[in-house]
mmCIF file of C-alpha atoms in Angstrom:
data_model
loop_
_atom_site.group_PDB
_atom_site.id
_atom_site.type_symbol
_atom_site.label_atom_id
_atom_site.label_comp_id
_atom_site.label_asym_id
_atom_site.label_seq_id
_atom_site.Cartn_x
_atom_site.Cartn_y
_atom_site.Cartn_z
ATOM 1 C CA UNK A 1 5.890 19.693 2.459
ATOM 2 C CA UNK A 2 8.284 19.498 5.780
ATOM 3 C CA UNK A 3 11.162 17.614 5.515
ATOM 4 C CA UNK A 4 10.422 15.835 8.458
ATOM 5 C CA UNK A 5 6.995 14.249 7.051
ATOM 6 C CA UNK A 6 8.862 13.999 3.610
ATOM 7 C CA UNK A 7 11.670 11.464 5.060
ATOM 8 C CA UNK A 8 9.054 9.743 7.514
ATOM 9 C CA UNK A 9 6.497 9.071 4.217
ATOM 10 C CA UNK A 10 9.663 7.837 2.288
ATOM 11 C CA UNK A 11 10.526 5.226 5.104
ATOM 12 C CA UNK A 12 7.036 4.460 5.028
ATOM 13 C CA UNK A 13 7.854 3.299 1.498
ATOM 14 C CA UNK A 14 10.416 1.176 2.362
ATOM 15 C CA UNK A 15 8.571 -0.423 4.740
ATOM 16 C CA UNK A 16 5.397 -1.217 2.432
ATOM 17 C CA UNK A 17 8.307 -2.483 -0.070
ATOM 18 C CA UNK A 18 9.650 -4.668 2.041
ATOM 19 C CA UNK A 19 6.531 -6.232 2.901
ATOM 20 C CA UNK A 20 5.298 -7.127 -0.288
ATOM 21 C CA UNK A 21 8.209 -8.550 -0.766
ATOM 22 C CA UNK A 22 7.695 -11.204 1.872
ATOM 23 C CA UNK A 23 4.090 -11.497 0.003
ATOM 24 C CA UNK A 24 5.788 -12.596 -3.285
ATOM 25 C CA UNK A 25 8.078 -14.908 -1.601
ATOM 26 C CA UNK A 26 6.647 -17.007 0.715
ATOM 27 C CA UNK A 27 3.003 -18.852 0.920
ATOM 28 C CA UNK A 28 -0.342 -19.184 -1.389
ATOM 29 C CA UNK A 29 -0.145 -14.942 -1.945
ATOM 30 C CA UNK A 30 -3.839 -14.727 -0.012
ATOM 31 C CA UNK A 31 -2.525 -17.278 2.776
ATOM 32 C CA UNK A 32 0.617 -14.764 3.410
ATOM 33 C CA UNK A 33 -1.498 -11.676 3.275
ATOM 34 C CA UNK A 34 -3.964 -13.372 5.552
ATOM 35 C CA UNK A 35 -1.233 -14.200 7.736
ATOM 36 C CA UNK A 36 0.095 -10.329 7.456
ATOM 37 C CA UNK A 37 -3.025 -8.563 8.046
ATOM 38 C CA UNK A 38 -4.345 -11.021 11.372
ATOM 39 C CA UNK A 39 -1.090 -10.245 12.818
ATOM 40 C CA UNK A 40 -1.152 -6.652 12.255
ATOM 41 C CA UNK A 41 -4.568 -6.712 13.743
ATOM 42 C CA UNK A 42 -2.926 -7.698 17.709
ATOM 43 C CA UNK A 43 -0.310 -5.105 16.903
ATOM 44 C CA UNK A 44 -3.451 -2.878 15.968
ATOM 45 C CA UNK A 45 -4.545 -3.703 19.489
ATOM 46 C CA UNK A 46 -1.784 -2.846 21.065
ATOM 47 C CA UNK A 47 -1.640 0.811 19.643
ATOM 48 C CA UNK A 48 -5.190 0.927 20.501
ATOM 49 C CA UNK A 49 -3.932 0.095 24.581
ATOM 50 C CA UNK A 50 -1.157 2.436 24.469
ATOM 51 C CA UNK A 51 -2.980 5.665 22.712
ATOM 52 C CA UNK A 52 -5.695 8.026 22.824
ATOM 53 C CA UNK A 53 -8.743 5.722 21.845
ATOM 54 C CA UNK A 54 -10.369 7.530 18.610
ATOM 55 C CA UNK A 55 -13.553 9.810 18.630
ATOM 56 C CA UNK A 56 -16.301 8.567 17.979
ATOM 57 C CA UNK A 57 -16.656 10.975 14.337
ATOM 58 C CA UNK A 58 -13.910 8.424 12.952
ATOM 59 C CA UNK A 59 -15.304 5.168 13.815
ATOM 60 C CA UNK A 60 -17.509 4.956 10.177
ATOM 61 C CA UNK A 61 -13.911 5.758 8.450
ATOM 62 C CA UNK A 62 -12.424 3.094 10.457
ATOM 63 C CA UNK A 63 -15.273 0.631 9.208
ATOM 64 C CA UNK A 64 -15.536 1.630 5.829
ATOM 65 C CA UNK A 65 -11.367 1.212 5.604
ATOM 66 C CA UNK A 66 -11.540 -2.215 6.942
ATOM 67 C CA UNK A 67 -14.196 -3.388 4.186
ATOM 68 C CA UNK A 68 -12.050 -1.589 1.572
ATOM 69 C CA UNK A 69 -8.887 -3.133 3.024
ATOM 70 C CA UNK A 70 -10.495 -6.974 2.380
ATOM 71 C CA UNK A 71 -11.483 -5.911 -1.238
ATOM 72 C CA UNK A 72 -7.949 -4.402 -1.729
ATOM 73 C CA UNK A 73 -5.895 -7.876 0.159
ATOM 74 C CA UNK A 74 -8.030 -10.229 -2.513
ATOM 75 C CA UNK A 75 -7.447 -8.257 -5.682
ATOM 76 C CA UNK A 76 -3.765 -7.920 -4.686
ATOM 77 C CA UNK A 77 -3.213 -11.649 -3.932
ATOM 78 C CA UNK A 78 -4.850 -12.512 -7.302
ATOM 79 C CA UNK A 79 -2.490 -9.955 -8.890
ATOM 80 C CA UNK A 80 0.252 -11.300 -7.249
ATOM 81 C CA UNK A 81 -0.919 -15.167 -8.345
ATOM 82 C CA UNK A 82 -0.045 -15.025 -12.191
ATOM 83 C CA UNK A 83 2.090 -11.535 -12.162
ATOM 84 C CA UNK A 84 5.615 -10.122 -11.588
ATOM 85 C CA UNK A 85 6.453 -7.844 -8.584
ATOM 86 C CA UNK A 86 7.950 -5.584 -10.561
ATOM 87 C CA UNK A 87 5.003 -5.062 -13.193
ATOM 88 C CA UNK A 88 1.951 -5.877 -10.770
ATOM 89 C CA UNK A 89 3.237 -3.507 -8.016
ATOM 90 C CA UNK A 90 3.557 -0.538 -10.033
ATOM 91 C CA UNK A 91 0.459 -1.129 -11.757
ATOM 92 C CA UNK A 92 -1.805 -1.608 -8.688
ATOM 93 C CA UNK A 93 -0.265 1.225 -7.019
ATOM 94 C CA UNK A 94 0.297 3.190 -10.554
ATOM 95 C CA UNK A 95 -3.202 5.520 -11.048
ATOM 96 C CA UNK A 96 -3.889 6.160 -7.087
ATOM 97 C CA UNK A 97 -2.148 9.192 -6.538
ATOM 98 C CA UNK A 98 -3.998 10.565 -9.775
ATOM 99 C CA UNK A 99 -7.649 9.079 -8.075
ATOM 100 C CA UNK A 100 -6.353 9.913 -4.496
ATOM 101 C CA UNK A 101 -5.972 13.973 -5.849
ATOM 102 C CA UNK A 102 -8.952 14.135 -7.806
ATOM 103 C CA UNK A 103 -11.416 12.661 -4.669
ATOM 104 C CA UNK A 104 -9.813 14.521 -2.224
ATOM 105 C CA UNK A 105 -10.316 18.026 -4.458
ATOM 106 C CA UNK A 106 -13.847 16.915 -5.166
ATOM 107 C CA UNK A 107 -14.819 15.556 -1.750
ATOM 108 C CA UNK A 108 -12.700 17.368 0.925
ATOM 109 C CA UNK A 109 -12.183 20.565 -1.233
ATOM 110 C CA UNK A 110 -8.481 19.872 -0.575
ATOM 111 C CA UNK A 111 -6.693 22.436 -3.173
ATOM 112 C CA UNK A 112 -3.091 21.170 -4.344
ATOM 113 C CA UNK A 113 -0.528 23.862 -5.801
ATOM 114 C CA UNK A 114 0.822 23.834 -9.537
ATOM 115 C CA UNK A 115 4.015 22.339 -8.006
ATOM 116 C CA UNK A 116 2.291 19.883 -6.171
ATOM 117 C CA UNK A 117 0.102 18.889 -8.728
ATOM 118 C CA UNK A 118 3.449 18.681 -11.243
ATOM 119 C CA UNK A 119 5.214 16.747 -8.686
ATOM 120 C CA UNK A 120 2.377 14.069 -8.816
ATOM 121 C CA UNK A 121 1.689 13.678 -12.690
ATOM 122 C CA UNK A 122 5.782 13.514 -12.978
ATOM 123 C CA UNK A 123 5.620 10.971 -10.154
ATOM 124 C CA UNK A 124 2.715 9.003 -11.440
ATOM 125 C CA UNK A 125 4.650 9.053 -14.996
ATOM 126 C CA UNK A 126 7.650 7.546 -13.234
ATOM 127 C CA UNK A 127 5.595 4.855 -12.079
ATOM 128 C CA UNK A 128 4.043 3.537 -15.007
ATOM 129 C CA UNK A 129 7.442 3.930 -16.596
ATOM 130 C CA UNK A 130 8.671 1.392 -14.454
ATOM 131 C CA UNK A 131 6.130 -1.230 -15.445
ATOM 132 C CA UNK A 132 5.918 -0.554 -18.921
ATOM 133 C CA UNK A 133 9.748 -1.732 -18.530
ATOM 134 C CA UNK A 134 11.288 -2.020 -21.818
ATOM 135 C CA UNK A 135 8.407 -2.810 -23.832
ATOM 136 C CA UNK A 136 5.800 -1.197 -25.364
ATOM 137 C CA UNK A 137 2.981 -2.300 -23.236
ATOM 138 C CA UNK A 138 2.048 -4.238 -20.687
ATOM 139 C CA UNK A 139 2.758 -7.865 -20.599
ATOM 140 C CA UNK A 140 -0.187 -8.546 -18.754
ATOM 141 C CA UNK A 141 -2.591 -11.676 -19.238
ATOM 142 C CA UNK A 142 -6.151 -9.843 -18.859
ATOM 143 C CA UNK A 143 -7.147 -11.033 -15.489
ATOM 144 C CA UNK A 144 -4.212 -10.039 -13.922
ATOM 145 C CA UNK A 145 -4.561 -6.509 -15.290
ATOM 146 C CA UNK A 146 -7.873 -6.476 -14.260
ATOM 147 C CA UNK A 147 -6.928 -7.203 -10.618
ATOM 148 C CA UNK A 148 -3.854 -5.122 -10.744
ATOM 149 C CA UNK A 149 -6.046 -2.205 -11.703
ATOM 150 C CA UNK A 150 -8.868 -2.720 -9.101
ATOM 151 C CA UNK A 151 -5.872 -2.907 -6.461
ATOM 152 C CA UNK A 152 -5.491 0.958 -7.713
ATOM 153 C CA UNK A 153 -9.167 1.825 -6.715
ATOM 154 C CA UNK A 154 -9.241 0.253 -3.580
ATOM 155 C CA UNK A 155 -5.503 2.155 -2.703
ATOM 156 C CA UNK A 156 -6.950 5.687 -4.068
ATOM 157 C CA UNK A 157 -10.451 5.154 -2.174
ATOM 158 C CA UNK A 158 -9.289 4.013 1.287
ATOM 159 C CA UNK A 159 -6.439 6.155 1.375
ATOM 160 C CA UNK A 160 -8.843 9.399 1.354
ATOM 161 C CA UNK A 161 -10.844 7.410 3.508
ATOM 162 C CA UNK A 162 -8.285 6.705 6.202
ATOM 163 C CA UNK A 163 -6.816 10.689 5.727
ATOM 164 C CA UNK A 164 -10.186 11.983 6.390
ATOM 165 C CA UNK A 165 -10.834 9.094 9.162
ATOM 166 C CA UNK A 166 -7.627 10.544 10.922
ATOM 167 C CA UNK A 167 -8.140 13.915 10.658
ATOM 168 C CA UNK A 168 -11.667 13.389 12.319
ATOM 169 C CA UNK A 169 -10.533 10.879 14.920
ATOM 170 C CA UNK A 170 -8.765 13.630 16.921
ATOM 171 C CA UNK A 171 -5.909 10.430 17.791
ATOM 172 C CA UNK A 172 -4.032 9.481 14.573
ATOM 173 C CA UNK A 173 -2.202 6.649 15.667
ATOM 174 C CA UNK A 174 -5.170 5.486 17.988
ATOM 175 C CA UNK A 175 -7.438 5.677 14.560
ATOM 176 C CA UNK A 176 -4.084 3.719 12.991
ATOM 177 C CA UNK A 177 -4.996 1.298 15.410
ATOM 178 C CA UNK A 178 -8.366 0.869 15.205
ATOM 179 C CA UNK A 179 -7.778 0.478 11.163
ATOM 180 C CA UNK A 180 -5.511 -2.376 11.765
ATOM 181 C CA UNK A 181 -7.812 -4.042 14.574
ATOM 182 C CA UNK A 182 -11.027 -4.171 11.911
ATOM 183 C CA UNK A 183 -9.090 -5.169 8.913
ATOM 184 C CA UNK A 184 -7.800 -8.388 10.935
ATOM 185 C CA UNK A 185 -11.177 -8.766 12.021
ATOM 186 C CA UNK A 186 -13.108 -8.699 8.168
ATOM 187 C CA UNK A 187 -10.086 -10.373 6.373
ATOM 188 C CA UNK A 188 -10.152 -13.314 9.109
ATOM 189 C CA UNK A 189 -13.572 -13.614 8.619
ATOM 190 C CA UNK A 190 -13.231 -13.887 4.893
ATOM 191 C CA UNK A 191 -10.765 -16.097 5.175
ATOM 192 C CA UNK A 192 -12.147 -18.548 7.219
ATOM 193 C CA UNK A 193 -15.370 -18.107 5.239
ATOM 194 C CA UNK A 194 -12.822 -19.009 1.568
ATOM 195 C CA UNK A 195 -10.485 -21.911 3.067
ATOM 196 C CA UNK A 196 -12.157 -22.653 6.200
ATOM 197 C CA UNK A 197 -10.957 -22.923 9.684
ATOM 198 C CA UNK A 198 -7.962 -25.523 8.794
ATOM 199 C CA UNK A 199 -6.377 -21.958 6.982
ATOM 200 C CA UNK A 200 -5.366 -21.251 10.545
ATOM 201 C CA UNK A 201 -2.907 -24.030 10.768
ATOM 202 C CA UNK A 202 -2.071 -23.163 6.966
ATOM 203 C CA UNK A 203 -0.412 -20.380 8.194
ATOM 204 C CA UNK A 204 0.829 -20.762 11.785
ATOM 205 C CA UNK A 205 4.112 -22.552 10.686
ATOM 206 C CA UNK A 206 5.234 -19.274 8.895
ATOM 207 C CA UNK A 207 4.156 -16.489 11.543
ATOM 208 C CA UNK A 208 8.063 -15.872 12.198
ATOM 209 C CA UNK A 209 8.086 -14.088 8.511
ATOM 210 C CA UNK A 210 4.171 -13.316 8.630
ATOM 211 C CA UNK A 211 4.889 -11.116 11.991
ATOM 212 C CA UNK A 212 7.911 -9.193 10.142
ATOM 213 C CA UNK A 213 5.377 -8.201 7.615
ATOM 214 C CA UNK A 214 2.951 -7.268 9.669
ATOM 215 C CA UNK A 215 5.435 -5.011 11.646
ATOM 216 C CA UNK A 216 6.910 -3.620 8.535
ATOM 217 C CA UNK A 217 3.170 -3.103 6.895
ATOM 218 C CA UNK A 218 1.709 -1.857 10.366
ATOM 219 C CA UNK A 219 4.286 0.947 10.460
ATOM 220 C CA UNK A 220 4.551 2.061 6.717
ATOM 221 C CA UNK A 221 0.361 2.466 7.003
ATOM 222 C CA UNK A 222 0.679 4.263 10.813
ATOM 223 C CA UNK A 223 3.290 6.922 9.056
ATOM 224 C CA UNK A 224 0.770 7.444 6.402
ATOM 225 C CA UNK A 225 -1.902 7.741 8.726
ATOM 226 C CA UNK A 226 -0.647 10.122 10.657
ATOM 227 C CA UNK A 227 0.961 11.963 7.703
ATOM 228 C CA UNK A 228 -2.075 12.817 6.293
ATOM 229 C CA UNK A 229 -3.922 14.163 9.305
ATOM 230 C CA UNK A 230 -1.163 16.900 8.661
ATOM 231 C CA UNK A 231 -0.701 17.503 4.947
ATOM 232 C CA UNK A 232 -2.103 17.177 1.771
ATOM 233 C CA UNK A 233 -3.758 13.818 1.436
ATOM 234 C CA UNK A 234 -2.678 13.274 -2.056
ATOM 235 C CA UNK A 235 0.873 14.816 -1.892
ATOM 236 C CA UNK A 236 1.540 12.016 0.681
ATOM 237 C CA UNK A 237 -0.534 9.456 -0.848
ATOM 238 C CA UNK A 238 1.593 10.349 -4.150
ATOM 239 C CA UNK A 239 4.809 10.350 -2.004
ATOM 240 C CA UNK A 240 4.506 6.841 -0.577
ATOM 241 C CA UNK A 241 4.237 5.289 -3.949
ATOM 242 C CA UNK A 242 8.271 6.099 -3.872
ATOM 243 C CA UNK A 243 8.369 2.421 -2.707
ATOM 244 C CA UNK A 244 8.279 1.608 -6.301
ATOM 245 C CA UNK A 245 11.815 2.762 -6.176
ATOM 246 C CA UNK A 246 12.855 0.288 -3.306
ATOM 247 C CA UNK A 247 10.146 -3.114 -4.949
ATOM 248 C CA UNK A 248 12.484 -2.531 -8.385
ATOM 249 C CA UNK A 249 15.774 -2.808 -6.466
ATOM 250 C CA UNK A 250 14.548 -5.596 -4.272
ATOM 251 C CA UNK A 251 13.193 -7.060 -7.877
ATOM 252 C CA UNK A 252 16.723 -6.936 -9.080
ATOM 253 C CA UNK A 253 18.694 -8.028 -6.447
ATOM 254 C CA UNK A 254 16.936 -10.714 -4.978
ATOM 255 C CA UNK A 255 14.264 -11.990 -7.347
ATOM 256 C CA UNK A 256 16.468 -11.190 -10.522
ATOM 257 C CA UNK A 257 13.749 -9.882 -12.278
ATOM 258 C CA UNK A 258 15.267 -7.578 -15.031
ATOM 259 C CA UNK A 259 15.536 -3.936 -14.348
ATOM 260 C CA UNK A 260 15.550 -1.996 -17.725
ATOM 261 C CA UNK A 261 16.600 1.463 -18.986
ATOM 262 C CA UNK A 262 12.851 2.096 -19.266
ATOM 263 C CA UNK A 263 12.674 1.311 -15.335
ATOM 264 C CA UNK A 264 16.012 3.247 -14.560
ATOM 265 C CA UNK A 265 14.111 6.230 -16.673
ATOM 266 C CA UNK A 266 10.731 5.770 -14.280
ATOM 267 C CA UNK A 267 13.062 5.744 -11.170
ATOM 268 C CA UNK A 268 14.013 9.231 -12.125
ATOM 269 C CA UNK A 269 10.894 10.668 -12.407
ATOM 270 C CA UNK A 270 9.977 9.440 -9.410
ATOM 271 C CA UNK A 271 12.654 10.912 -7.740
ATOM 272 C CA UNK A 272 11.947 14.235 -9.498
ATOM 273 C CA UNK A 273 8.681 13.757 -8.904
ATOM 274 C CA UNK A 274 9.173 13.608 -4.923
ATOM 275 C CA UNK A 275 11.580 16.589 -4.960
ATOM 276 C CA UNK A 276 9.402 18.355 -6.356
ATOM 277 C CA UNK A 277 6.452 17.444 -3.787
ATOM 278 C CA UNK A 278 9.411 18.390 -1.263
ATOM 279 C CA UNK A 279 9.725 22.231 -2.836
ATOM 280 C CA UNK A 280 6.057 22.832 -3.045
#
């Protein structure tokens, strides 16, 4: 993969890090992903304004992402309700890469090298490394694995969604756009449709914070976007989940959750994991 699209998917990671970051800290976790996602849905606008408007072969992508983005936000705020960043993250973000590689081999025909494939299962190994932590299985109540999980489907599913959804829409960061405008659009809708219209003025007292996550989501998501309309769909969908790397240190240092040898082990396969998506 080229370096340049390697560094750009890794401060995607960051990004997408940092912003669930601001999910665990502030707000009901629905109300601040709520928040998040309406505000990312004017910046959504705004890309739409300022690029190439996507073709019209992309606009069932684009619709299909923003119904799998509303199942994804729910499932992650209910794994976020009753579980740890640093276990809940890497779970819900733990099997995609494996689902992302096997859907795009089986529906795009998109072949992956031995080294890429490596670089993935080492990567993926990492990851679950980190959330088994220093025991010897999840601590987990069953619900929250349940939802933790699910998050994974809904990652693998629109992620080969939104790379095929780019690739058609002839505008990557117009389709980015369009993404962003219709996932406002559902999750309002849903949320007004859960809390009722007084969730507006839930939420309008934190949209200082709730407009830094949207920024910081809206870009991490645009890289990825547009990374995948020109490489491998699973080596960068495998890539991104590097943020694990960034949630444990943010875990550390300013939730002190505990970071264990078990987690410092998963943090180097991850990183060997990545250079080896970077050689292949």
């Amino acid at each position: 993969m080229d370096l340049t699209i390697v560094l750009a998917v890794i401060l995607a990671a960051l990004l997408h890090a940092s912003w669930n970051l601001i999910v665990k800290m502030n707000l009901d976790r629905f109300l601040a992903l709520f928040l998040i996602q309406t505000l990312m849905g004017v910046l959504g606008v705004g890309m739409l304004l300022a690029f190439a408007f996507p073709g019209p072969a992309s606009w069932p992508y684009a619709f299909a992402s923003g119904v799998l983005h509303t199942g994804y936000n729910l499932f992650l705020a209910r794994s976020y309700k009753t579980g740890d960043l640093s276990q809940v993250y890497p779970i819900a973000r733990g099997t995609a890469p494996l689902m992302t590689l096997a859907g795009t081999w089986a529906l795009a025909g998109e072949a992956v090298t031995p080294l890429t494939a490596v670089g993935i299962l080492v990567l993926v190994l990492g990851i679950w490394a980190t959330a088994l932590g220093k025991h010897k299985s999840i601590r987990l109540d069953g619900m929250t694995l349940f939802f933790a999980l699910g998050t994974s489907v809904f990652v693998a599913v629109y992620t080969i969604v939104d790379g095929l959804g780019a690739r058609a829409s002839g505008s990557a960061s117009g389709y980015a756009g369009l993404v962003f405008a219709l996932d406002a659009v559902m999750l309002l809708a849903t949320g007004v449709a859960m809390r009722g219209p007084g969730i507006i003025r839930e939420v309008a007292p934190f949209w200082k914070n709730g407009l830094i996550g949207a920024a910081f989501s809206a870009s991490a998501y645009w890289i990825v976007i547009w990374a995948m309309s020109v490489s491998p769909i699973a080596a960068v969908a495998a890539l991104r989940e590097t943020s694990i790397l960034f949630v444990m240190l943010m875990s550390f240092f300013i939730l002190k959750e505990q970071v264990t040898a078990g987690r410092v082990i998963g943090a180097i396969l991850i990183v060997s994991g990545a250079v080896a998506l970077r050689l292949a």
